[in-house]
PDB file of C-alpha atoms in Angstrom:
ATOM      1  CA  UNK A   1     129.792 -67.705   9.829  1.00 90.00           C
ATOM      2  CA  UNK A   2     127.176 -66.362   7.410  1.00 93.00           C
ATOM      3  CA  UNK A   3     123.505 -67.346   7.464  1.00 94.00           C
ATOM      4  CA  UNK A   4     124.058 -69.376   4.307  1.00 93.00           C
ATOM      5  CA  UNK A   5     126.987 -71.222   5.876  1.00 94.00           C
ATOM      6  CA  UNK A   6     124.966 -71.947   9.018  1.00 96.00           C
ATOM      7  CA  UNK A   7     122.066 -73.291   6.972  1.00 95.00           C
ATOM      8  CA  UNK A   8     124.356 -75.420   4.825  1.00 96.00           C
ATOM      9  CA  UNK A   9     126.020 -76.811   7.938  1.00 96.00           C
ATOM     10  CA  UNK A  10     122.681 -77.688   9.560  1.00 97.00           C
ATOM     11  CA  UNK A  11     121.459 -79.250   6.320  1.00 96.00           C
ATOM     12  CA  UNK A  12     124.389 -81.668   6.404  1.00 97.00           C
ATOM     13  CA  UNK A  13     122.841 -83.365   9.416  1.00 97.00           C
ATOM     14  CA  UNK A  14     119.179 -82.740   8.458  1.00 96.00           C
ATOM     15  CA  UNK A  15     118.984 -82.710   4.637  1.00 96.00           C
ATOM     16  CA  UNK A  16     115.265 -83.551   4.681  1.00 97.00           C
ATOM     17  CA  UNK A  17     114.328 -80.571   6.881  1.00 98.00           C
ATOM     18  CA  UNK A  18     111.885 -78.485   4.834  1.00 98.00           C
ATOM     19  CA  UNK A  19     112.348 -75.407   7.049  1.00 97.00           C
ATOM     20  CA  UNK A  20     116.133 -75.399   6.596  1.00 97.00           C
ATOM     21  CA  UNK A  21     115.763 -75.961   2.857  1.00 98.00           C
ATOM     22  CA  UNK A  22     113.302 -73.064   2.710  1.00 98.00           C
ATOM     23  CA  UNK A  23     115.793 -70.874   4.560  1.00 98.00           C
ATOM     24  CA  UNK A  24     118.486 -71.754   2.039  1.00 97.00           C
ATOM     25  CA  UNK A  25     116.083 -70.934  -0.804  1.00 98.00           C
ATOM     26  CA  UNK A  26     115.479 -67.507   0.715  1.00 98.00           C
ATOM     27  CA  UNK A  27     119.233 -66.938   0.996  1.00 97.00           C
ATOM     28  CA  UNK A  28     119.649 -67.890  -2.669  1.00 97.00           C
ATOM     29  CA  UNK A  29     116.925 -65.410  -3.633  1.00 97.00           C
ATOM     30  CA  UNK A  30     118.405 -62.682  -1.430  1.00 96.00           C
ATOM     31  CA  UNK A  31     121.768 -63.190  -3.133  1.00 96.00           C
ATOM     32  CA  UNK A  32     120.151 -62.943  -6.577  1.00 96.00           C
ATOM     33  CA  UNK A  33     120.560 -66.627  -7.440  1.00 96.00           C
ATOM     34  CA  UNK A  34     116.991 -66.984  -8.655  1.00 97.00           C
ATOM     35  CA  UNK A  35     117.350 -70.288 -10.507  1.00 97.00           C
ATOM     36  CA  UNK A  36     119.013 -71.836  -7.459  1.00 98.00           C
ATOM     37  CA  UNK A  37     116.263 -70.393  -5.256  1.00 98.00           C
ATOM     38  CA  UNK A  38     113.573 -71.850  -7.518  1.00 98.00           C
ATOM     39  CA  UNK A  39     115.250 -75.255  -7.448  1.00 98.00           C
ATOM     40  CA  UNK A  40     115.572 -75.119  -3.661  1.00 98.00           C
ATOM     41  CA  UNK A  41     111.907 -74.167  -3.303  1.00 98.00           C
ATOM     42  CA  UNK A  42     111.006 -77.135  -5.492  1.00 98.00           C
ATOM     43  CA  UNK A  43     112.966 -79.323  -3.093  1.00 98.00           C
ATOM     44  CA  UNK A  44     110.968 -77.889  -0.189  1.00 98.00           C
ATOM     45  CA  UNK A  45     107.721 -78.806  -1.958  1.00 98.00           C
ATOM     46  CA  UNK A  46     109.033 -82.309  -2.648  1.00 98.00           C
ATOM     47  CA  UNK A  47     109.926 -82.699   1.030  1.00 98.00           C
ATOM     48  CA  UNK A  48     106.659 -81.222   2.322  1.00 98.00           C
ATOM     49  CA  UNK A  49     103.857 -80.765  -0.203  1.00 98.00           C
ATOM     50  CA  UNK A  50     101.938 -78.710   2.399  1.00 98.00           C
ATOM     51  CA  UNK A  51     104.660 -76.051   2.814  1.00 99.00           C
ATOM     52  CA  UNK A  52     102.427 -73.218   1.592  1.00 99.00           C
ATOM     53  CA  UNK A  53     105.060 -70.460   1.703  1.00 98.00           C
ATOM     54  CA  UNK A  54     107.216 -72.342  -0.814  1.00 99.00           C
ATOM     55  CA  UNK A  55     104.458 -72.156  -3.433  1.00 99.00           C
ATOM     56  CA  UNK A  56     103.978 -68.429  -2.888  1.00 99.00           C
ATOM     57  CA  UNK A  57     107.695 -67.664  -2.988  1.00 98.00           C
ATOM     58  CA  UNK A  58     108.163 -69.770  -6.088  1.00 98.00           C
ATOM     59  CA  UNK A  59     105.225 -68.004  -7.751  1.00 98.00           C
ATOM     60  CA  UNK A  60     106.693 -64.606  -6.913  1.00 98.00           C
ATOM     61  CA  UNK A  61     110.164 -65.501  -8.188  1.00 98.00           C
ATOM     62  CA  UNK A  62     108.764 -66.955 -11.407  1.00 98.00           C
ATOM     63  CA  UNK A  63     106.797 -63.741 -11.970  1.00 98.00           C
ATOM     64  CA  UNK A  64     109.933 -61.704 -11.278  1.00 96.00           C
ATOM     65  CA  UNK A  65     111.633 -63.700 -14.058  1.00 96.00           C
ATOM     66  CA  UNK A  66     108.690 -62.964 -16.402  1.00 96.00           C
ATOM     67  CA  UNK A  67     107.714 -66.632 -16.352  1.00 97.00           C
ATOM     68  CA  UNK A  68     104.095 -65.642 -15.853  1.00 98.00           C
ATOM     69  CA  UNK A  69     102.426 -68.870 -16.987  1.00 97.00           C
ATOM     70  CA  UNK A  70     104.615 -70.911 -14.636  1.00 98.00           C
ATOM     71  CA  UNK A  71     103.910 -68.413 -11.868  1.00 98.00           C
ATOM     72  CA  UNK A  72     100.170 -68.767 -12.403  1.00 98.00           C
ATOM     73  CA  UNK A  73     100.425 -72.544 -12.277  1.00 98.00           C
ATOM     74  CA  UNK A  74     102.464 -72.561  -9.062  1.00 98.00           C
ATOM     75  CA  UNK A  75     100.199 -69.996  -7.381  1.00 98.00           C
ATOM     76  CA  UNK A  76      97.098 -71.960  -8.369  1.00 98.00           C
ATOM     77  CA  UNK A  77      98.634 -75.082  -6.842  1.00 99.00           C
ATOM     78  CA  UNK A  78      99.575 -73.095  -3.745  1.00 99.00           C
ATOM     79  CA  UNK A  79      96.061 -71.740  -3.316  1.00 99.00           C
ATOM     80  CA  UNK A  80      94.668 -75.282  -3.428  1.00 99.00           C
ATOM     81  CA  UNK A  81      97.210 -76.440  -0.834  1.00 99.00           C
ATOM     82  CA  UNK A  82      96.550 -73.432   1.408  1.00 99.00           C
ATOM     83  CA  UNK A  83      92.816 -74.071   1.296  1.00 99.00           C
ATOM     84  CA  UNK A  84      93.303 -77.783   2.008  1.00 98.00           C
ATOM     85  CA  UNK A  85      95.451 -77.082   5.089  1.00 98.00           C
ATOM     86  CA  UNK A  86      93.193 -74.261   6.302  1.00 98.00           C
ATOM     87  CA  UNK A  87      95.510 -71.317   5.632  1.00 98.00           C
ATOM     88  CA  UNK A  88      92.949 -68.813   4.359  1.00 98.00           C
ATOM     89  CA  UNK A  89      95.323 -65.870   4.782  1.00 98.00           C
ATOM     90  CA  UNK A  90      97.993 -67.358   2.507  1.00 98.00           C
ATOM     91  CA  UNK A  91      95.341 -68.413  -0.008  1.00 98.00           C
ATOM     92  CA  UNK A  92      94.061 -64.835  -0.076  1.00 98.00           C
ATOM     93  CA  UNK A  93      97.534 -63.361  -0.553  1.00 98.00           C
ATOM     94  CA  UNK A  94      98.251 -65.751  -3.408  1.00 99.00           C
ATOM     95  CA  UNK A  95      94.886 -64.942  -5.022  1.00 98.00           C
ATOM     96  CA  UNK A  96      95.699 -61.218  -4.883  1.00 98.00           C
ATOM     97  CA  UNK A  97      99.151 -61.775  -6.374  1.00 98.00           C
ATOM     98  CA  UNK A  98      97.696 -64.028  -9.077  1.00 98.00           C
ATOM     99  CA  UNK A  99      95.061 -61.429  -9.989  1.00 98.00           C
ATOM    100  CA  UNK A 100      97.763 -58.759 -10.335  1.00 97.00           C
ATOM    101  CA  UNK A 101      99.840 -60.769 -12.830  1.00 97.00           C
ATOM    102  CA  UNK A 102      99.849 -59.409 -16.378  1.00 91.00           C
ATOM    103  CA  UNK A 103      97.585 -61.138 -18.864  1.00 83.00           C
TER     104      UNK A 103
END
């Protein structure tokens, strides 16, 4: 059974689990299904608005798709969340990524 299949199976019994949904988003991204990954990351944020990694991953994927304005918006939101929950490291990483985006 593949990682994706395992995640999908676990999600059947725990569809509201942000961690499992995040794992599925990462599988989608790894498989090159970027729109599906973005949608899955949005679900993670809807399930747990404090899931800092989802903001960063979504920002990175949006930038990869040349959706720079959307990436900036998501990263800015993520920085605010990271600061609110006390994750200075993630806030710093997102700031660096944001600063490196093309104007």
